[in-house]
Short mmCIF file of C-alpha atoms in Angstrom, two decimals:
data_model
loop_
_atom_site.label_atom_id
_atom_site.label_comp_id
_atom_site.label_asym_id
_atom_site.label_seq_id
_atom_site.Cartn_x
_atom_site.Cartn_y
_atom_site.Cartn_z
CA UNK A 248 0.00 0.00 0.00
CA UNK A 249 1.47 3.30 -1.06
CA UNK A 250 2.40 5.70 1.71
CA UNK A 251 0.43 8.40 -0.10
CA UNK A 252 -2.75 6.55 0.75
CA UNK A 253 -2.31 7.61 4.34
CA UNK A 254 -2.22 11.26 3.32
CA UNK A 255 -5.58 11.26 1.56
CA UNK A 256 -8.47 13.14 3.11
CA UNK A 257 -10.39 9.89 3.11
CA UNK A 258 -7.54 7.66 4.22
CA UNK A 259 -7.99 4.05 5.08
CA UNK A 260 -8.83 3.30 8.68
CA UNK A 261 -6.39 0.87 10.19
CA UNK A 262 -6.58 -0.84 13.53
CA UNK A 263 -6.30 1.27 16.65
CA UNK A 264 -2.90 -0.23 17.36
CA UNK A 265 -1.83 0.80 13.87
CA UNK A 266 -2.32 4.50 14.72
CA UNK A 267 -3.88 5.37 11.38
CA UNK A 268 -7.47 6.70 11.47
CA UNK A 269 -9.91 7.39 8.65
CA UNK A 270 -11.58 10.73 9.32
CA UNK A 271 -14.35 10.04 6.79
CA UNK A 272 -14.88 13.76 6.24
CA UNK A 273 -18.19 14.92 4.75
CA UNK A 274 -18.43 18.21 2.91
CA UNK A 275 -21.63 19.88 4.11
CA UNK A 276 -21.35 23.05 2.05
CA UNK A 277 -18.32 25.02 0.97
CA UNK A 278 -16.69 24.38 4.32
CA UNK A 279 -15.31 21.10 5.58
CA UNK A 280 -16.97 19.88 8.77
CA UNK A 281 -14.19 18.35 10.80
CA UNK A 282 -15.08 15.26 12.80
CA UNK A 283 -15.59 15.59 16.51
CA UNK A 284 -13.49 13.79 19.06
CA UNK A 285 -16.27 11.25 19.55
CA UNK A 286 -16.47 10.62 15.79
CA UNK A 287 -12.73 9.98 15.65
CA UNK A 288 -13.04 7.56 18.57
CA UNK A 289 -15.91 5.81 16.78
CA UNK A 290 -13.85 5.43 13.63
CA UNK A 291 -11.11 3.84 15.69
CA UNK A 292 -13.60 1.33 17.09
CA UNK A 293 -14.92 0.63 13.60
CA UNK A 294 -11.37 -0.03 12.45
CA UNK A 295 -10.96 -2.65 15.17
CA UNK A 296 -14.01 -4.42 13.76
CA UNK A 297 -13.13 -3.98 10.07
CA UNK A 298 -9.57 -5.28 10.34
CA UNK A 299 -9.78 -8.03 12.95
CA UNK A 300 -8.84 -10.54 10.23
CA UNK A 301 -5.78 -8.63 9.00
CA UNK A 302 -3.02 -10.51 10.81
CA UNK A 303 -4.44 -13.97 10.10
CA UNK A 304 -5.15 -13.22 6.43
CA UNK A 305 -1.57 -12.04 6.02
CA UNK A 306 -0.04 -15.22 7.37
CA UNK A 307 -1.73 -18.27 8.92
CA UNK A 308 -4.95 -18.29 6.91
CA UNK A 309 -3.02 -17.89 3.67
CA UNK A 310 -0.60 -20.69 4.51
CA UNK A 311 -3.32 -23.16 5.43
CA UNK A 312 -5.48 -22.33 2.40
CA UNK A 313 -2.49 -22.51 0.05
CA UNK A 314 -0.96 -25.74 1.34
CA UNK A 315 -4.30 -27.57 1.53
CA UNK A 316 -4.91 -26.81 -2.16
CA UNK A 317 -2.93 -27.92 -5.20
CA UNK A 318 -1.03 -24.63 -5.30
CA UNK A 319 1.96 -25.46 -3.12
CA UNK A 320 3.75 -27.83 -0.76
CA UNK A 321 4.86 -26.79 2.72
CA UNK A 322 8.46 -28.00 3.03
CA UNK A 323 10.82 -28.34 5.97
CA UNK A 324 14.61 -28.36 5.99
CA UNK A 325 16.16 -30.88 8.40
CA UNK A 326 13.83 -29.77 11.18
CA UNK A 327 14.01 -26.11 10.19
CA UNK A 328 10.42 -24.89 9.76
CA UNK A 329 8.99 -28.27 10.66
CA UNK A 330 7.20 -26.53 13.55
CA UNK A 331 5.16 -29.48 14.72
CA UNK A 332 4.03 -30.34 11.18
CA UNK A 333 1.92 -27.17 10.95
CA UNK A 334 2.76 -26.78 7.25
CA UNK A 335 3.00 -30.48 6.43
CA UNK A 336 -0.46 -31.31 7.81
CA UNK A 337 -2.39 -29.05 5.42
CA UNK A 338 -0.22 -30.22 2.52
CA UNK A 339 -1.18 -33.85 3.11
CA UNK A 340 -4.72 -33.19 4.43
CA UNK A 341 -3.71 -34.59 7.82
CA UNK A 342 -5.12 -31.49 9.49
CA UNK A 343 -4.69 -31.47 13.26
CA UNK A 344 -6.79 -29.42 15.68
CA UNK A 345 -3.59 -28.36 17.45
CA UNK A 346 -1.95 -26.89 14.32
CA UNK A 347 -1.12 -23.31 15.34
CA UNK A 348 -1.88 -21.65 11.96
CA UNK A 349 -5.38 -23.16 12.02
CA UNK A 350 -6.54 -20.97 14.87
CA UNK A 351 -7.81 -17.95 12.93
CA UNK A 352 -11.11 -18.82 14.60
CA UNK A 353 -10.20 -16.71 17.65
CA UNK A 354 -9.38 -13.55 15.68
CA UNK A 355 -12.46 -13.88 13.48
CA UNK A 356 -14.78 -14.58 16.41
CA UNK A 357 -13.19 -11.64 18.22
CA UNK A 358 -14.02 -9.46 15.22
CA UNK A 359 -17.64 -10.61 15.41
CA UNK A 360 -17.77 -9.66 19.09
CA UNK A 361 -16.46 -6.18 18.28
CA UNK A 362 -19.14 -5.82 15.62
CA UNK A 363 -21.86 -6.87 18.06
CA UNK A 364 -20.72 -4.44 20.75
CA UNK A 365 -20.68 -1.55 18.30
CA UNK A 366 -24.06 -2.50 16.85
CA UNK A 367 -25.51 -2.39 20.37
CA UNK A 368 -23.95 1.02 21.01
CA UNK A 369 -25.12 2.49 17.72
CA UNK A 370 -28.63 1.04 17.98
CA UNK A 371 -29.35 3.55 20.75
CA UNK A 372 -29.59 6.20 18.03
CA UNK A 373 -31.56 6.01 14.80
CA UNK A 374 -30.34 8.24 12.01
CA UNK A 375 -28.81 7.85 8.57
CA UNK A 376 -25.26 7.85 9.94
CA UNK A 377 -25.84 5.16 12.55
CA UNK A 378 -27.81 3.05 10.08
CA UNK A 379 -24.85 3.19 7.68
CA UNK A 380 -22.41 2.20 10.40
CA UNK A 381 -24.64 -0.65 11.55
CA UNK A 382 -25.02 -1.88 7.97
CA UNK A 383 -21.22 -1.85 7.60
CA UNK A 384 -20.85 -3.85 10.79
CA UNK A 385 -23.49 -6.38 9.78
CA UNK A 386 -21.75 -6.88 6.43
CA UNK A 387 -18.37 -7.44 8.08
CA UNK A 388 -19.99 -9.71 10.65
CA UNK A 389 -21.52 -11.74 7.81
CA UNK A 390 -18.10 -11.95 6.14
CA UNK A 391 -16.55 -13.26 9.36
CA UNK A 392 -19.30 -15.86 9.68
CA UNK A 393 -18.55 -16.87 6.09
CA UNK A 394 -14.86 -17.41 6.91
CA UNK A 395 -15.75 -19.55 9.92
CA UNK A 396 -18.43 -21.53 8.07
CA UNK A 397 -16.27 -22.13 5.00
CA UNK A 398 -13.38 -23.26 7.18
CA UNK A 399 -15.01 -25.30 9.93
CA UNK A 400 -18.51 -26.22 8.74
CA UNK A 401 -21.00 -26.04 11.61
CA UNK A 402 -20.27 -22.90 13.63
CA UNK A 403 -22.21 -20.67 16.04
CA UNK A 404 -24.40 -17.84 14.80
CA UNK A 405 -22.98 -14.99 16.87
CA UNK A 406 -25.59 -12.28 16.35
CA UNK A 407 -25.59 -10.97 19.92
CA UNK A 408 -23.39 -10.52 22.98
CA UNK A 409 -23.42 -13.72 24.99
CA UNK A 410 -23.21 -13.76 28.78
CA UNK A 411 -19.98 -15.10 30.24
CA UNK A 412 -21.58 -18.32 31.44
CA UNK A 413 -24.01 -18.73 28.54
CA UNK A 414 -23.50 -21.86 26.48
CA UNK A 415 -22.94 -21.22 22.79
CA UNK A 416 -24.20 -23.82 20.33
CA UNK A 417 -22.87 -24.64 16.90
CA UNK A 418 -25.47 -24.40 14.14
CA UNK A 419 -25.71 -26.54 11.01
CA UNK A 420 -23.72 -25.10 8.12
CA UNK A 421 -26.93 -24.67 6.12
CA UNK A 422 -28.40 -22.44 8.85
CA UNK A 423 -25.25 -20.33 8.95
CA UNK A 424 -25.34 -19.90 5.16
CA UNK A 425 -28.97 -18.77 5.37
CA UNK A 426 -28.10 -16.35 8.19
CA UNK A 427 -25.30 -14.82 6.10
CA UNK A 428 -27.65 -14.45 3.13
CA UNK A 429 -30.34 -12.79 5.26
CA UNK A 430 -27.90 -10.37 6.90
CA UNK A 431 -26.36 -9.25 3.63
CA UNK A 432 -29.65 -8.77 1.82
CA UNK A 433 -31.13 -6.78 4.70
CA UNK A 434 -28.23 -4.35 4.94
CA UNK A 435 -27.71 -3.72 1.20
CA UNK A 436 -29.88 -0.60 1.05
CA UNK A 437 -27.92 1.14 3.83
CA UNK A 438 -24.46 0.33 2.47
CA UNK A 439 -22.51 2.90 0.48
CA UNK A 440 -22.58 2.55 -3.30
CA UNK A 441 -19.28 4.41 -3.63
CA UNK A 442 -16.09 2.60 -4.55
CA UNK A 443 -13.19 4.95 -3.94
CA UNK A 444 -10.66 5.93 -1.29
CA UNK A 445 -13.43 6.66 1.20
CA UNK A 446 -14.71 3.07 1.09
CA UNK A 447 -11.51 1.19 0.28
CA UNK A 448 -10.92 -1.63 2.73
CA UNK A 449 -14.37 -1.15 4.20
CA UNK A 450 -17.68 -2.87 3.49
CA UNK A 451 -19.92 -1.31 0.87
CA UNK A 452 -22.74 -2.53 -1.33
CA UNK A 453 -20.36 -4.15 -3.81
CA UNK A 454 -18.47 -6.04 -1.13
CA UNK A 455 -21.77 -7.42 0.18
CA UNK A 456 -22.91 -8.42 -3.30
CA UNK A 457 -19.57 -10.07 -4.10
CA UNK A 458 -19.89 -12.04 -0.87
CA UNK A 459 -23.40 -13.08 -1.86
CA UNK A 460 -22.05 -14.30 -5.20
CA UNK A 461 -19.39 -16.35 -3.40
CA UNK A 462 -22.03 -17.73 -1.03
CA UNK A 463 -24.36 -18.68 -3.89
CA UNK A 464 -21.65 -20.27 -6.02
CA UNK A 465 -20.92 -22.60 -3.09
CA UNK A 466 -24.53 -22.95 -1.94
CA UNK A 467 -24.70 -26.65 -2.80
CA UNK A 468 -21.55 -27.29 -0.75
CA UNK A 469 -22.77 -25.37 2.27
CA UNK A 470 -26.32 -26.75 2.37
CA UNK A 471 -25.82 -30.43 1.48
CA UNK A 472 -25.72 -31.65 5.07
CA UNK A 473 -22.80 -34.03 5.39
CA UNK A 474 -19.89 -32.33 3.63
CA UNK A 475 -18.63 -35.72 2.42
CA UNK A 476 -21.87 -36.21 0.47
CA UNK A 477 -21.33 -33.21 -1.80
CA UNK A 478 -20.84 -34.21 -5.43
CA UNK A 479 -20.77 -31.46 -8.08
CA UNK A 480 -22.27 -33.81 -10.67
CA UNK A 481 -25.34 -34.67 -8.60
CA UNK A 482 -25.80 -32.03 -5.87
CA UNK A 483 -28.06 -29.31 -7.27
CA UNK A 484 -27.32 -25.62 -6.74
CA UNK A 485 -30.59 -23.67 -6.58
CA UNK A 486 -28.88 -20.28 -6.30
CA UNK A 487 -27.06 -20.00 -9.63
CA UNK A 488 -29.47 -17.44 -11.10
CA UNK A 489 -29.16 -15.39 -7.91
CA UNK A 490 -25.39 -15.47 -8.30
CA UNK A 491 -25.70 -14.19 -11.88
CA UNK A 492 -28.05 -11.40 -10.78
CA UNK A 493 -25.51 -10.02 -8.30
CA UNK A 494 -22.68 -10.49 -10.80
CA UNK A 495 -24.69 -8.35 -13.21
CA UNK A 496 -25.29 -5.67 -10.60
CA UNK A 497 -21.55 -5.39 -10.02
CA UNK A 498 -20.71 -5.50 -13.73
CA UNK A 499 -23.34 -2.94 -14.73
CA UNK A 500 -22.32 -0.54 -11.96
CA UNK A 501 -19.44 0.55 -14.20
CA UNK A 502 -17.22 0.99 -11.15
CA UNK A 503 -14.91 -1.93 -11.82
CA UNK A 504 -12.84 -3.08 -14.78
CA UNK A 505 -9.71 -4.93 -15.89
CA UNK A 506 -7.73 -1.88 -16.97
CA UNK A 507 -4.85 -2.46 -14.55
CA UNK A 508 -1.84 -4.51 -15.58
CA UNK A 509 -1.97 -7.90 -13.86
CA UNK A 510 1.41 -7.67 -12.17
CA UNK A 511 1.09 -4.03 -11.14
CA UNK A 512 -2.13 -4.48 -9.20
CA UNK A 513 -0.42 -6.78 -6.72
CA UNK A 514 2.69 -4.62 -6.15
CA UNK A 515 3.43 -2.90 -2.86
CA UNK A 516 1.91 0.42 -4.00
CA UNK A 517 -1.50 -1.03 -4.87
CA UNK A 518 -4.65 0.38 -3.30
CA UNK A 519 -7.88 2.21 -4.03
CA UNK A 520 -6.71 3.07 -7.55
CA UNK A 521 -6.98 -0.58 -8.65
CA UNK A 522 -10.29 -0.88 -10.50
CA UNK A 523 -10.30 -4.68 -10.27
CA UNK A 524 -10.46 -4.63 -6.47
CA UNK A 525 -13.98 -4.78 -5.04
CA UNK A 526 -12.88 -5.43 -1.45
CA UNK A 527 -9.34 -5.64 -0.16
CA UNK A 528 -7.39 -5.79 3.08
CA UNK A 529 -5.04 -2.80 3.39
CA UNK A 530 -1.52 -3.44 4.66
CA UNK A 531 1.45 -1.25 5.46
CA UNK A 532 4.82 -2.55 6.60
CA UNK A 533 4.88 0.00 9.45
CA UNK A 534 1.36 1.05 10.42
CA UNK A 535 -0.79 -1.90 9.31
CA UNK A 536 1.46 -4.92 9.67
CA UNK A 537 0.67 -8.56 9.08
CA UNK A 538 1.32 -9.25 5.39
CA UNK A 539 3.97 -11.99 5.12
CA UNK A 540 3.26 -13.78 1.83
CA UNK A 541 6.74 -13.07 0.52
CA UNK A 542 8.46 -14.44 3.60
CA UNK A 543 7.22 -17.96 2.96
CA UNK A 544 7.67 -17.89 -0.83
CA UNK A 545 11.14 -16.34 -0.98
CA UNK A 546 14.40 -18.32 -1.22
CA UNK A 547 15.45 -19.50 2.23
CA UNK A 548 18.89 -17.83 2.15
CA UNK A 549 18.12 -14.75 0.10
CA UNK A 550 20.16 -12.69 2.57
CA UNK A 551 23.32 -14.53 1.48
CA UNK A 552 22.99 -14.13 -2.28
CA UNK A 553 24.66 -11.58 -4.52
CA UNK A 554 24.83 -8.93 -5.80
CA UNK A 555 21.54 -8.27 -3.99
CA UNK A 556 18.43 -10.20 -3.14
CA UNK A 557 16.55 -10.97 -6.33
CA UNK A 558 14.00 -8.31 -5.37
CA UNK A 559 16.85 -5.84 -6.06
CA UNK A 560 17.32 -4.59 -2.54
CA UNK A 561 19.78 -5.57 0.15
CA UNK A 562 18.20 -8.40 2.12
CA UNK A 563 19.32 -8.38 5.75
CA UNK A 564 17.25 -11.33 6.94
CA UNK A 565 16.65 -14.82 5.68
CA UNK A 566 13.18 -15.99 4.68
CA UNK A 567 11.26 -19.18 5.34
CA UNK A 568 11.35 -20.39 1.75
CA UNK A 569 8.96 -23.26 2.49
CA UNK A 570 6.19 -22.50 -0.03
CA UNK A 571 7.15 -24.55 -3.09
CA UNK A 572 4.72 -24.51 -6.01
CA UNK A 573 3.47 -27.96 -6.93
CA UNK A 574 4.65 -29.04 -10.41
CA UNK A 575 1.08 -29.78 -11.55
CA UNK A 576 0.02 -26.26 -10.62
CA UNK A 577 3.04 -24.66 -12.29
CA UNK A 578 1.90 -26.24 -15.57
CA UNK A 579 -0.90 -23.66 -15.62
CA UNK A 580 1.64 -20.91 -16.27
CA UNK A 581 2.70 -21.95 -19.75
CA UNK A 582 0.23 -20.08 -21.99
CA UNK A 583 2.02 -18.11 -24.68
CA UNK A 584 2.21 -14.39 -23.86
CA UNK A 585 0.33 -14.73 -20.58
CA UNK A 586 1.31 -11.86 -18.28
CA UNK A 587 0.62 -14.06 -15.26
CA UNK A 588 3.55 -16.34 -16.13
CA UNK A 589 5.89 -13.59 -14.91
CA UNK A 590 4.56 -14.01 -11.38
CA UNK A 591 6.31 -17.37 -11.04
CA UNK A 592 10.06 -17.91 -10.77
CA UNK A 593 10.76 -20.93 -12.97
CA UNK A 594 14.26 -22.32 -13.37
CA UNK A 595 17.17 -19.87 -13.37
CA UNK A 596 16.60 -16.75 -11.28
CA UNK A 597 17.47 -13.22 -12.33
CA UNK A 598 17.47 -9.95 -10.43
CA UNK A 599 14.16 -8.12 -10.79
CA UNK A 600 13.53 -4.41 -11.05
CA UNK A 601 12.73 -3.01 -7.61
CA UNK A 602 10.02 -0.68 -8.93
CA UNK A 603 8.24 -2.71 -11.59
CA UNK A 604 9.10 -6.23 -10.48
CA UNK A 605 10.15 -7.06 -14.05
CA UNK A 606 13.00 -9.47 -14.66
CA UNK A 607 16.39 -8.02 -15.65
CA UNK A 608 19.28 -9.77 -17.41
CA UNK A 609 21.42 -9.90 -14.24
CA UNK A 610 21.68 -13.39 -12.73
CA UNK A 611 20.96 -13.88 -9.05
CA UNK A 612 23.94 -15.70 -7.60
CA UNK A 613 24.16 -17.91 -4.53
CA UNK A 614 27.45 -19.48 -3.44
CA UNK A 615 29.02 -18.61 -6.79
CA UNK A 616 26.28 -20.17 -8.91
CA UNK A 617 23.09 -18.79 -10.43
CA UNK A 618 20.14 -19.85 -8.31
CA UNK A 619 17.88 -22.26 -10.17
CA UNK A 620 14.53 -23.42 -8.79
CA UNK A 621 13.49 -26.91 -9.82
CA UNK A 622 10.03 -27.78 -11.08
CA UNK A 623 10.07 -31.22 -9.48
CA UNK A 624 10.17 -31.22 -5.68
CA UNK A 625 12.63 -33.83 -4.42
CA UNK A 626 12.71 -34.76 -0.75
CA UNK A 627 15.78 -35.83 1.16
CA UNK A 628 16.12 -39.60 1.50
CA UNK A 629 13.99 -40.64 4.47
CA UNK A 630 12.39 -37.20 4.67
CA UNK A 631 8.85 -38.17 3.69
CA UNK A 632 7.23 -37.81 7.12
CA UNK A 633 8.39 -34.21 7.48
CA UNK A 634 8.40 -33.29 3.77
CA UNK A 635 12.06 -32.62 4.41
CA UNK A 636 13.96 -31.28 1.41
CA UNK A 637 17.18 -30.92 3.42
CA UNK A 638 18.92 -27.84 4.79
CA UNK A 639 21.25 -27.51 1.80
CA UNK A 640 21.40 -25.28 -1.26
CA UNK A 641 19.85 -28.18 -3.17
CA UNK A 642 16.98 -28.52 -0.71
CA UNK A 643 16.26 -24.80 -0.54
CA UNK A 644 15.71 -24.53 -4.28
CA UNK A 645 13.07 -27.24 -4.60
CA UNK A 646 9.92 -26.07 -6.39
CA UNK A 647 9.07 -22.98 -8.40
CA UNK A 648 8.24 -19.82 -6.41
CA UNK A 649 5.54 -17.21 -6.63
CA UNK A 650 6.46 -13.51 -6.68
CA UNK A 651 2.92 -12.34 -7.37
CA UNK A 652 2.80 -10.09 -4.31
CA UNK A 653 6.16 -8.52 -5.12
CA UNK A 654 7.48 -6.68 -2.03
CA UNK A 655 9.28 -3.40 -1.74
CA UNK A 656 12.78 -4.83 -1.20
CA UNK A 657 13.88 -2.06 1.14
CA UNK A 658 10.75 -2.23 3.29
CA UNK A 659 10.93 -6.02 3.24
CA UNK A 660 14.44 -5.93 4.69
CA UNK A 661 13.93 -3.08 7.16
CA UNK A 662 10.60 -4.11 8.67
CA UNK A 663 10.99 -7.77 9.56
CA UNK A 664 9.75 -8.96 6.15
CA UNK A 665 6.38 -7.24 6.50
CA UNK A 666 4.95 -6.03 3.20
CA UNK A 667 2.78 -3.11 2.10
CA UNK A 668 0.94 -5.07 -0.60
CA UNK A 669 -2.81 -4.95 -0.06
CA UNK A 670 -4.54 -8.32 -0.46
CA UNK A 671 -7.72 -8.40 -2.56
CA UNK A 672 -10.55 -10.49 -1.16
CA UNK A 673 -13.11 -9.93 -3.93
CA UNK A 674 -12.14 -8.93 -7.47
CA UNK A 675 -13.99 -8.00 -10.63
CA UNK A 676 -12.07 -10.70 -12.52
CA UNK A 677 -13.47 -13.25 -10.09
CA UNK A 678 -17.00 -11.96 -10.74
CA UNK A 679 -16.56 -12.51 -14.49
CA UNK A 680 -15.30 -16.05 -13.97
CA UNK A 681 -18.07 -16.80 -11.48
CA UNK A 682 -20.72 -15.63 -13.92
CA UNK A 683 -19.17 -17.80 -16.65
CA UNK A 684 -19.17 -20.79 -14.31
CA UNK A 685 -22.75 -20.19 -13.15
CA UNK A 686 -24.05 -20.06 -16.73
CA UNK A 687 -22.07 -23.16 -17.64
CA UNK A 688 -23.63 -24.96 -14.67
CA UNK A 689 -27.15 -24.04 -15.81
CA UNK A 690 -27.94 -20.44 -14.89
CA UNK A 691 -29.75 -18.27 -17.44
CA UNK A 692 -27.42 -16.21 -19.62
CA UNK A 693 -27.94 -12.44 -19.36
CA UNK A 694 -26.92 -9.27 -21.16
CA UNK A 695 -25.52 -11.15 -24.13
CA UNK A 696 -22.77 -12.74 -22.02
CA UNK A 697 -21.66 -16.31 -22.61
CA UNK A 698 -19.14 -18.41 -20.71
CA UNK A 699 -16.77 -17.96 -23.64
CA UNK A 700 -17.13 -14.17 -23.86
CA UNK A 701 -16.67 -13.76 -20.10
CA UNK A 702 -13.71 -16.15 -20.06
CA UNK A 703 -12.06 -14.30 -22.93
CA UNK A 704 -12.30 -10.97 -21.12
CA UNK A 705 -9.84 -12.46 -18.64
CA UNK A 706 -7.60 -13.92 -21.33
CA UNK A 707 -7.56 -10.66 -23.29
CA UNK A 708 -6.37 -8.39 -20.48
CA UNK A 709 -3.45 -10.68 -19.62
CA UNK A 710 -2.52 -11.17 -23.31
CA UNK A 711 -3.18 -14.90 -23.17
CA UNK A 712 -4.63 -16.86 -26.12
CA UNK A 713 -8.39 -16.50 -26.54
CA UNK A 714 -10.65 -19.54 -26.51
CA UNK A 715 -12.43 -20.42 -29.75
CA UNK A 716 -14.97 -22.60 -27.95
CA UNK A 717 -17.16 -22.72 -24.87
CA UNK A 718 -14.91 -23.40 -21.89
CA UNK A 719 -15.31 -26.63 -19.99
CA UNK A 720 -15.62 -26.62 -16.22
CA UNK A 721 -12.04 -27.88 -16.05
CA UNK A 722 -10.88 -24.96 -18.18
CA UNK A 723 -12.68 -22.56 -15.86
CA UNK A 724 -11.08 -24.16 -12.80
CA UNK A 725 -7.66 -23.92 -14.46
CA UNK A 726 -8.25 -20.28 -15.36
CA UNK A 727 -9.29 -19.53 -11.81
CA UNK A 728 -5.98 -21.05 -10.74
CA UNK A 729 -4.01 -18.79 -13.06
CA UNK A 730 -5.97 -15.68 -12.17
CA UNK A 731 -6.53 -16.07 -8.43
CA UNK A 732 -3.56 -18.04 -7.10
CA UNK A 733 -2.17 -16.87 -3.76
CA UNK A 734 -5.52 -15.16 -3.04
CA UNK A 735 -6.96 -17.81 -0.71
CA UNK A 736 -9.74 -19.17 -2.94
CA UNK A 737 -8.15 -22.30 -4.40
CA UNK A 738 -9.26 -24.73 -1.67
CA UNK A 739 -12.79 -23.30 -1.89
CA UNK A 740 -12.76 -23.74 -5.67
CA UNK A 741 -11.42 -27.28 -5.56
CA UNK A 742 -14.11 -28.43 -3.14
CA UNK A 743 -16.83 -26.90 -5.32
CA UNK A 744 -15.40 -28.48 -8.49
CA UNK A 745 -14.87 -31.85 -6.80
CA UNK A 746 -11.08 -31.96 -7.15
CA UNK A 747 -10.01 -31.46 -3.53
CA UNK A 748 -9.37 -35.18 -3.11
CA UNK A 749 -7.43 -35.49 -6.37
CA UNK A 750 -3.68 -36.10 -6.59
CA UNK A 751 -1.20 -33.22 -6.59
CA UNK A 752 2.22 -32.64 -5.09
CA UNK A 753 2.77 -35.15 -2.30
CA UNK A 754 -0.98 -35.45 -1.79
CA UNK A 755 -1.00 -38.53 -3.97
CA UNK A 756 -1.86 -42.20 -3.79
CA UNK A 757 1.08 -44.27 -2.68
CA UNK A 758 2.56 -41.49 -0.54
CA UNK A 759 2.29 -43.03 2.92
CA UNK A 760 1.13 -39.94 4.78
CA UNK A 761 -1.43 -38.45 2.35
CA UNK A 762 -5.10 -38.40 3.38
CA UNK A 763 -8.07 -38.54 0.98
CA UNK A 764 -10.99 -38.54 3.44
CA UNK A 765 -13.81 -36.36 2.06
CA UNK A 766 -14.58 -35.21 5.59
CA UNK A 767 -11.37 -33.16 5.34
CA UNK A 768 -13.34 -30.66 3.26
CA UNK A 769 -13.76 -28.86 6.57
CA UNK A 770 -10.96 -28.25 9.04
CA UNK A 771 -11.04 -29.45 12.64
CA UNK A 772 -12.20 -26.94 15.23
CA UNK A 773 -9.00 -25.69 16.92
CA UNK A 774 -8.12 -27.34 20.21
CA UNK A 775 -8.24 -24.05 22.12
CA UNK A 776 -11.79 -23.42 20.92
CA UNK A 777 -12.89 -26.93 21.82
CA UNK A 778 -11.46 -26.52 25.31
CA UNK A 779 -13.51 -23.36 25.81
CA UNK A 780 -16.70 -25.03 24.58
CA UNK A 781 -16.84 -28.40 26.30
CA UNK A 782 -20.41 -28.99 25.07
CA UNK A 783 -19.19 -29.25 21.45
CA UNK A 784 -18.19 -32.32 19.49
CA UNK A 785 -15.21 -32.21 17.16
CA UNK A 786 -15.89 -32.39 13.42
CA UNK A 787 -16.35 -35.90 12.05
CA UNK A 788 -13.08 -37.50 11.05
CA UNK A 789 -11.12 -35.64 13.73
CA UNK A 790 -12.48 -37.31 16.86
CA UNK A 791 -9.06 -38.50 17.99
CA UNK A 792 -7.30 -35.24 17.23
#
């Protein structure tokens, strides 16, 4: 996120601990009405609710979503970054309730509690301003419920403040989905229709509608009862036309487009100017910390290479280097001319331009040799149980690496590897692909759009070859992989398309530790949460965890 964003009159509100407050100034006439002290305090409270998910989205949630999909393998290096198998377990679908990264539940539930407290405070007044704030809070609360439901299946509906000794019950996933739908539809009319710096990173009408689209696209998954019974070929989705309707509302608003270069919209100076972003999480390496995607995807010993780190800035600290792209997934990035191919380091590594992220002709050297990432991921002999590639130059270069969220090399080095790249949650490109998928699955076509025409809008803006036929569902899933990788939707997509239990990376038949139980489509409830709610039963398939 560009530093200039914090100098705008309508700057992004960050968390109270981040010391950056959105004044949300309204112009009443020719004079600016400055916010009162109480309004500033309220904005700080709203920020606490809006950004409760920031730290988890920037690290743990991203790791678990990425490794449990076909995108990447979580490696270790002779015990280094083994960390109790917290990266190996999602890779092999051996999820464990005690895995530390899994516990985003607490932060998300805490965000819901903040929303509920503020809703209660604001409900004491009834005017346009408080109604807008309450609508914002209800939309964020619905989003948090979505994250919990998508992750863990049956979860509580937390629509009030519970007494300390009051038992909280988990509700069927179907009920939670219906609650989310109801909340979003009821608050739409009071949400802002603007999409600019004043609403960036905050809920507005378009965020709520994009969330409804995501909910409806997965409706059959969320309402089928036993998650293991879902089958995309036989489980009917009754909400596909509803999904298309909200896609159309977003498309016809004229507020969003694909005018931004693919690589540039994920750089460290991205923000409200990106017309593809419907809803994003703002980050800053100083005042809104938490974004660590680069740390896990960057070469383990980048601080020891020469002449500089391959981000073209002096790297003073090593990185984890454990996120190795699966070879099957890397095959997606081979379309001729596709701009997205540049987001993956394949083979020999060169220094990249610090400003644009573009590759230069200068080799990146490590120990006197040009660093070369391998497509095939080879484990150390006997290293299967820990996905151990070995703590050697050979082990550290296993697997291609993503540089999609290209960091500012100087900030990366100076601020403990925190990045200023904002992370999109809902994008216009996703809406186009979702509409194409919905029509292909049986929704009514609208506004002259076809799956092929929508699909080719994506291909055209990244300079990839256009399709001369109606895309298959597999082609749509593949395109979603190319377009949305590293953005936390791949596991969700694979479950919906029925490929979550397929073979990829070390999640393959014959690999002794890989798990293919369909009940793993939901994660176990974290141990700490289970200990606080002794009346709950663990998700099926995890009873002994």
